[in-house]
Each structure stands twice: as structure tokens, then as C-alpha cells.
Tab-separated table of C-alpha atoms and ligand atoms in Angstrom:
chain	number	residue	atom	x	y	z
A	327	MET	CA	0.000	0.000	0.000
A	328	VAL	CA	1.306	3.398	-0.935
A	329	ASN	CA	0.570	5.916	1.734
A	330	ALA	CA	0.479	8.930	-0.551
A	331	VAL	CA	-2.700	10.920	-0.855
A	332	ALA	CA	-3.614	10.941	-4.499
A	333	LYS	CA	-4.252	14.434	-5.695
A	334	GLN	CA	-7.893	14.816	-6.645
A	335	PRO	CA	-8.063	15.641	-10.341
A	336	ILE	CA	-9.928	18.851	-11.077
A	337	ASP	CA	-13.266	18.195	-12.739
A	338	LEU	CA	-12.945	20.720	-15.556
A	339	ALA	CA	-16.297	19.874	-17.132
A	340	ARG	CA	-18.066	20.597	-13.851
A	341	ALA	CA	-16.078	23.818	-13.312
A	342	ALA	CA	-16.985	24.979	-16.832
A	343	ALA	CA	-20.666	24.193	-16.202
A	344	VAL	CA	-20.615	26.107	-12.902
A	345	ALA	CA	-19.029	29.166	-14.537
A	346	ALA	CA	-21.346	29.014	-17.569
A	347	SER	CA	-24.490	29.015	-15.425
A	348	VAL	CA	-23.708	32.338	-13.717
A	349	PRO	CA	-26.430	34.878	-14.566
A	350	ASP	CA	-25.761	38.367	-15.872
A	351	PRO	CA	-26.600	40.957	-13.166
A	352	GLU	CA	-28.372	43.241	-15.641
A	353	LEU	CA	-30.215	40.461	-17.435
A	354	PRO	CA	-30.796	37.689	-14.873
A	355	PHE	CA	-32.465	35.438	-17.462
A	356	MET	CA	-29.203	35.428	-19.446
A	357	THR	CA	-26.147	33.448	-18.407
A	358	VAL	CA	-22.595	34.582	-19.077
A	359	SER	CA	-22.511	31.727	-21.565
A	360	ASP	CA	-25.637	32.979	-23.417
A	361	LEU	CA	-23.999	36.389	-23.728
A	362	GLY	CA	-20.765	34.904	-24.990
A	363	ILE	CA	-18.723	36.793	-22.403
A	364	LEU	CA	-17.390	33.601	-20.814
A	365	ARG	CA	-14.716	32.763	-23.387
A	366	ASP	CA	-12.977	29.761	-21.919
A	367	VAL	CA	-12.478	27.744	-18.755
A	368	PHE	CA	-9.223	25.851	-18.317
A	369	ILE	CA	-6.799	24.611	-15.683
A	370	GLU	CA	-3.480	26.298	-15.091
A	371	ASN	CA	-1.170	25.260	-12.238
A	372	ASP	CA	-4.045	23.413	-10.510
A	373	ILE	CA	-6.211	26.517	-10.596
A	374	VAL	CA	-9.394	26.872	-12.618
A	375	VAL	CA	-9.120	29.938	-14.841
A	376	ALA	CA	-12.273	31.538	-16.268
A	377	GLN	CA	-11.633	33.896	-19.174
A	378	VAL	CA	-14.137	36.720	-19.415
A	379	SER	CA	-14.559	39.329	-22.157
A	380	PRO	CA	-16.445	42.417	-20.967
A	381	THR	CA	-19.298	43.526	-23.213
A	382	TYR	CA	-17.819	46.983	-23.170
A	383	SER	CA	-15.244	48.318	-20.799
A	384	GLY	CA	-17.413	51.068	-19.311
A	385	CYS	CA	-20.136	48.695	-18.248
A	386	PRO	CA	-20.412	48.670	-14.435
A	387	ALA	CA	-21.658	45.087	-14.578
A	388	VAL	CA	-18.251	43.749	-15.633
A	389	VAL	CA	-16.783	43.650	-12.142
A	390	VAL	CA	-19.983	42.163	-10.725
A	391	ILE	CA	-19.907	39.443	-13.383
A	392	GLU	CA	-16.281	38.577	-12.638
A	393	GLN	CA	-16.975	38.422	-8.901
A	394	SER	CA	-20.078	36.284	-9.468
A	395	ILE	CA	-18.141	33.737	-11.532
A	396	LEU	CA	-15.377	33.612	-8.929
A	397	ALA	CA	-17.910	33.208	-6.111
A	398	ALA	CA	-19.745	30.412	-7.939
A	399	LEU	CA	-16.514	28.497	-8.607
A	400	THR	CA	-15.286	28.966	-5.040
A	401	GLU	CA	-18.619	27.802	-3.653
A	402	ALA	CA	-18.398	24.704	-5.853
A	403	GLY	CA	-15.031	23.934	-4.270
A	404	PHE	CA	-12.702	25.114	-7.017
A	405	ASN	CA	-9.499	27.038	-6.579
A	406	SER	CA	-10.099	29.626	-9.234
A	407	ARG	CA	-9.351	32.982	-10.738
A	408	VAL	CA	-10.903	35.162	-13.420
A	409	GLN	CA	-8.867	36.484	-16.304
A	410	ARG	CA	-10.237	39.517	-18.118
A	411	MET	CA	-9.716	39.398	-21.877
A	412	MET	CA	-9.770	42.753	-23.646
A	413	SER	CA	-8.705	41.378	-26.997
A	414	PRO	CA	-10.300	40.312	-29.226
A	415	ALA	CA	-13.090	42.684	-28.237
A	416	TRP	CA	-16.473	41.162	-27.494
A	417	THR	CA	-19.095	41.662	-30.169
A	418	THR	CA	-22.804	40.932	-30.237
A	419	ASP	CA	-21.965	38.121	-32.682
A	420	TRP	CA	-20.866	36.142	-29.635
A	421	ILE	CA	-24.385	36.080	-28.185
A	422	THR	CA	-25.605	32.534	-28.668
A	423	THR	CA	-28.734	31.640	-30.618
A	424	GLU	CA	-30.285	30.602	-27.326
A	425	GLY	CA	-29.265	33.963	-25.842
A	426	ARG	CA	-30.920	35.875	-28.705
A	427	LYS	CA	-34.130	33.922	-28.169
A	428	LYS	CA	-34.077	34.762	-24.468
A	429	LEU	CA	-33.544	38.472	-25.167
A	430	ARG	CA	-36.466	38.618	-27.569
A	431	ALA	CA	-38.663	36.544	-25.273
A	432	ASN	CA	-37.998	39.142	-22.589
A	433	GLY	CA	-38.847	42.025	-24.911
A	434	ILE	CA	-35.294	43.300	-25.228
A	435	ALA	CA	-33.795	44.259	-28.557
A	436	ALA	CA	-30.247	43.259	-29.384
A	437	PRO	CA	-28.524	43.740	-32.707
A	438	ALA	CA	-28.878	40.709	-34.942
A	439	ALA	CA	-25.721	38.704	-35.591
A	440	GLY	CA	-23.281	40.681	-37.657
A	441	ARG	CA	-25.511	43.702	-37.656
A	442	GLY	CA	-24.385	47.048	-36.340
A	443	THR	CA	-20.863	45.781	-35.969
A	444	ASP	CA	-19.764	45.099	-39.545
A	445	ASN	CA	-19.456	48.754	-40.429
A	446	ASN	CA	-17.936	49.779	-37.141
A	447	PRO	CA	-14.421	49.154	-35.918
A	448	ALA	CA	-14.350	46.820	-32.947
A	449	SER	CA	-12.803	49.533	-30.802
A	450	GLU	CA	-15.816	51.795	-31.214
A	451	PRO	CA	-18.372	51.238	-28.481
A	452	ILE	CA	-21.695	50.234	-29.996
A	453	LEU	CA	-23.292	52.795	-27.687
A	454	PHE	CA	-21.898	55.620	-29.786
A	455	SER	CA	-22.262	54.084	-33.195
A	456	ARG	CA	-25.207	54.265	-35.550
A	457	ILE	CA	-27.183	51.120	-35.237
A	458	THR	CA	-30.477	49.765	-36.391
A	459	VAL	CA	-32.612	48.625	-33.499
A	460	SER	CA	-35.335	46.173	-34.436
A	461	CYS	CA	-38.560	45.954	-32.471
A	462	PRO	CA	-38.579	42.708	-30.430
A	463	GLN	CA	-42.371	42.522	-30.871
A	464	CYS	CA	-42.881	42.918	-34.624
A	465	ASP	CA	-39.305	42.965	-35.976
A	466	SER	CA	-39.755	46.381	-37.591
A	467	ASP	CA	-36.656	48.564	-38.028
A	468	ASN	CA	-38.912	51.610	-37.813
A	469	THR	CA	-38.036	52.494	-34.218
A	470	HIS	CA	-36.824	55.542	-32.363
A	471	LYS	CA	-35.047	56.210	-29.107
A	472	VAL	CA	-37.241	57.637	-26.349
A	473	SER	CA	-34.619	57.941	-23.625
A	474	GLU	CA	-30.918	57.196	-23.348
A	475	PHE	CA	-31.494	55.661	-19.948
A	476	GLY	CA	-33.970	52.924	-19.163
A	477	SER	CA	-34.503	50.967	-15.974
A	478	THR	CA	-30.757	50.303	-15.652
A	479	PRO	CA	-27.692	52.177	-16.962
A	480	CYS	CA	-27.238	49.485	-19.616
A	481	LYS	CA	-30.667	49.975	-21.154
A	482	ALA	CA	-32.091	52.667	-23.402
A	483	GLN	CA	-35.792	53.067	-23.999
A	484	TYR	CA	-37.111	52.771	-27.529
A	485	ARG	CA	-40.516	52.840	-29.105
A	486	CYS	CA	-41.594	51.051	-32.248
A	487	ASP	CA	-43.266	53.276	-34.845
A	488	SER	CA	-44.906	50.283	-36.522
A	489	CYS	CA	-46.667	48.571	-33.622
A	490	GLY	CA	-46.369	51.373	-31.068
A	491	GLU	CA	-44.807	49.161	-28.398
A	492	PRO	CA	-42.149	50.584	-26.088
A	493	PHE	CA	-39.161	48.320	-25.473
A	494	ASP	CA	-35.699	48.244	-23.940
A	495	TYR	CA	-32.577	48.205	-26.027
A	496	PHE	CA	-29.638	46.674	-24.199
A	497	LYS	CA	-26.947	49.177	-25.108
A	498	CYS	CA	-24.152	47.514	-23.176
A	499	LEU	CA	-24.291	44.897	-25.897
D	501	LIG	ZN1	-42.993	46.836	-33.286
């Protein structure tokens, strides 16, 4: 009998699942995986590393998201750290198909894949660029901004000129 304590291998699949299930503080129905901001989870020197790309650097939710992922991993028993990735810059293209469905189901407009980003350099915050915002109710592009600030700093209020419905546009995206 060898009296050495075998080192418990780190269950990477479980760690990745724990990190991926962390909700976004602004959009609790969205996980960091839905948003595409959790880029990778790997093991480095026996520590679980979660790579996170902020939606845009000025978003106050970034720090909260990083802390939430760290807390979830720690609670699940993992030695972990979060690594912030600034490059390549996050784009709305990284929102998963499932994530887009959830946004629409919750009445929030997000740019369609590839839209609003193709003509803009990645370094330009989407907030300041010209974008087409489609109504989450009727899909019309005939919308206008009502207020720069909605119920949270990350949301702007829009109204659809086709169906008349007000809706939130998630401008941190
Ligand atoms: Zn509409």
C-alpha cells in the first residue's frame, strides 16, 4: 500500500458548467454563456481559470460578473481565478442563438448577428455608433429612441413606430 494521498483531479467539465451558469446581473435570465462573455475555462497550475470578455469596458456590470463567476466556482469547491480578456473585443456576434431567443422573449432588442458591428471598428463602443434597433415585438426597423437611460444604466428606452410598443434596447451589448 502506498501511503500517498492521491491528488484529486480537477473536474474541468463541472467547473466549466458552474461558470457558464452564472447569470448576468443586468439580465438575470441570461447566463454569461448565453452572452458569450465567458470565453474559456481551463486549468493552469491546478487553478481553474475563467476567461471573461467584458461587453464593453465602461459597463459597471463587468466587475460584478467577474466576482459572481469567482464566487460560484469557489462555492463549488474550485481554486479559481478570473482572467479579463480585452482582446479580441467582445461583439454581439458572440451572443448565442439561445441567448438571442431569451432576449427577444424578454422584450429586449439586441442587434442581430453581424448587424451594427460590420461597419464599425471593434474599438468603437456600440453605444456611440449608428445602429439599427429592431422591435422585439414585430421585428420592424422603424423604431426611435425615447430615452438614453432605461430601468438600468445598460438599457435605453425605444418605441416602435410600426406597432407602437415601447421596449428596452440593451446598449451595453
Ligand atoms: Zn414593433
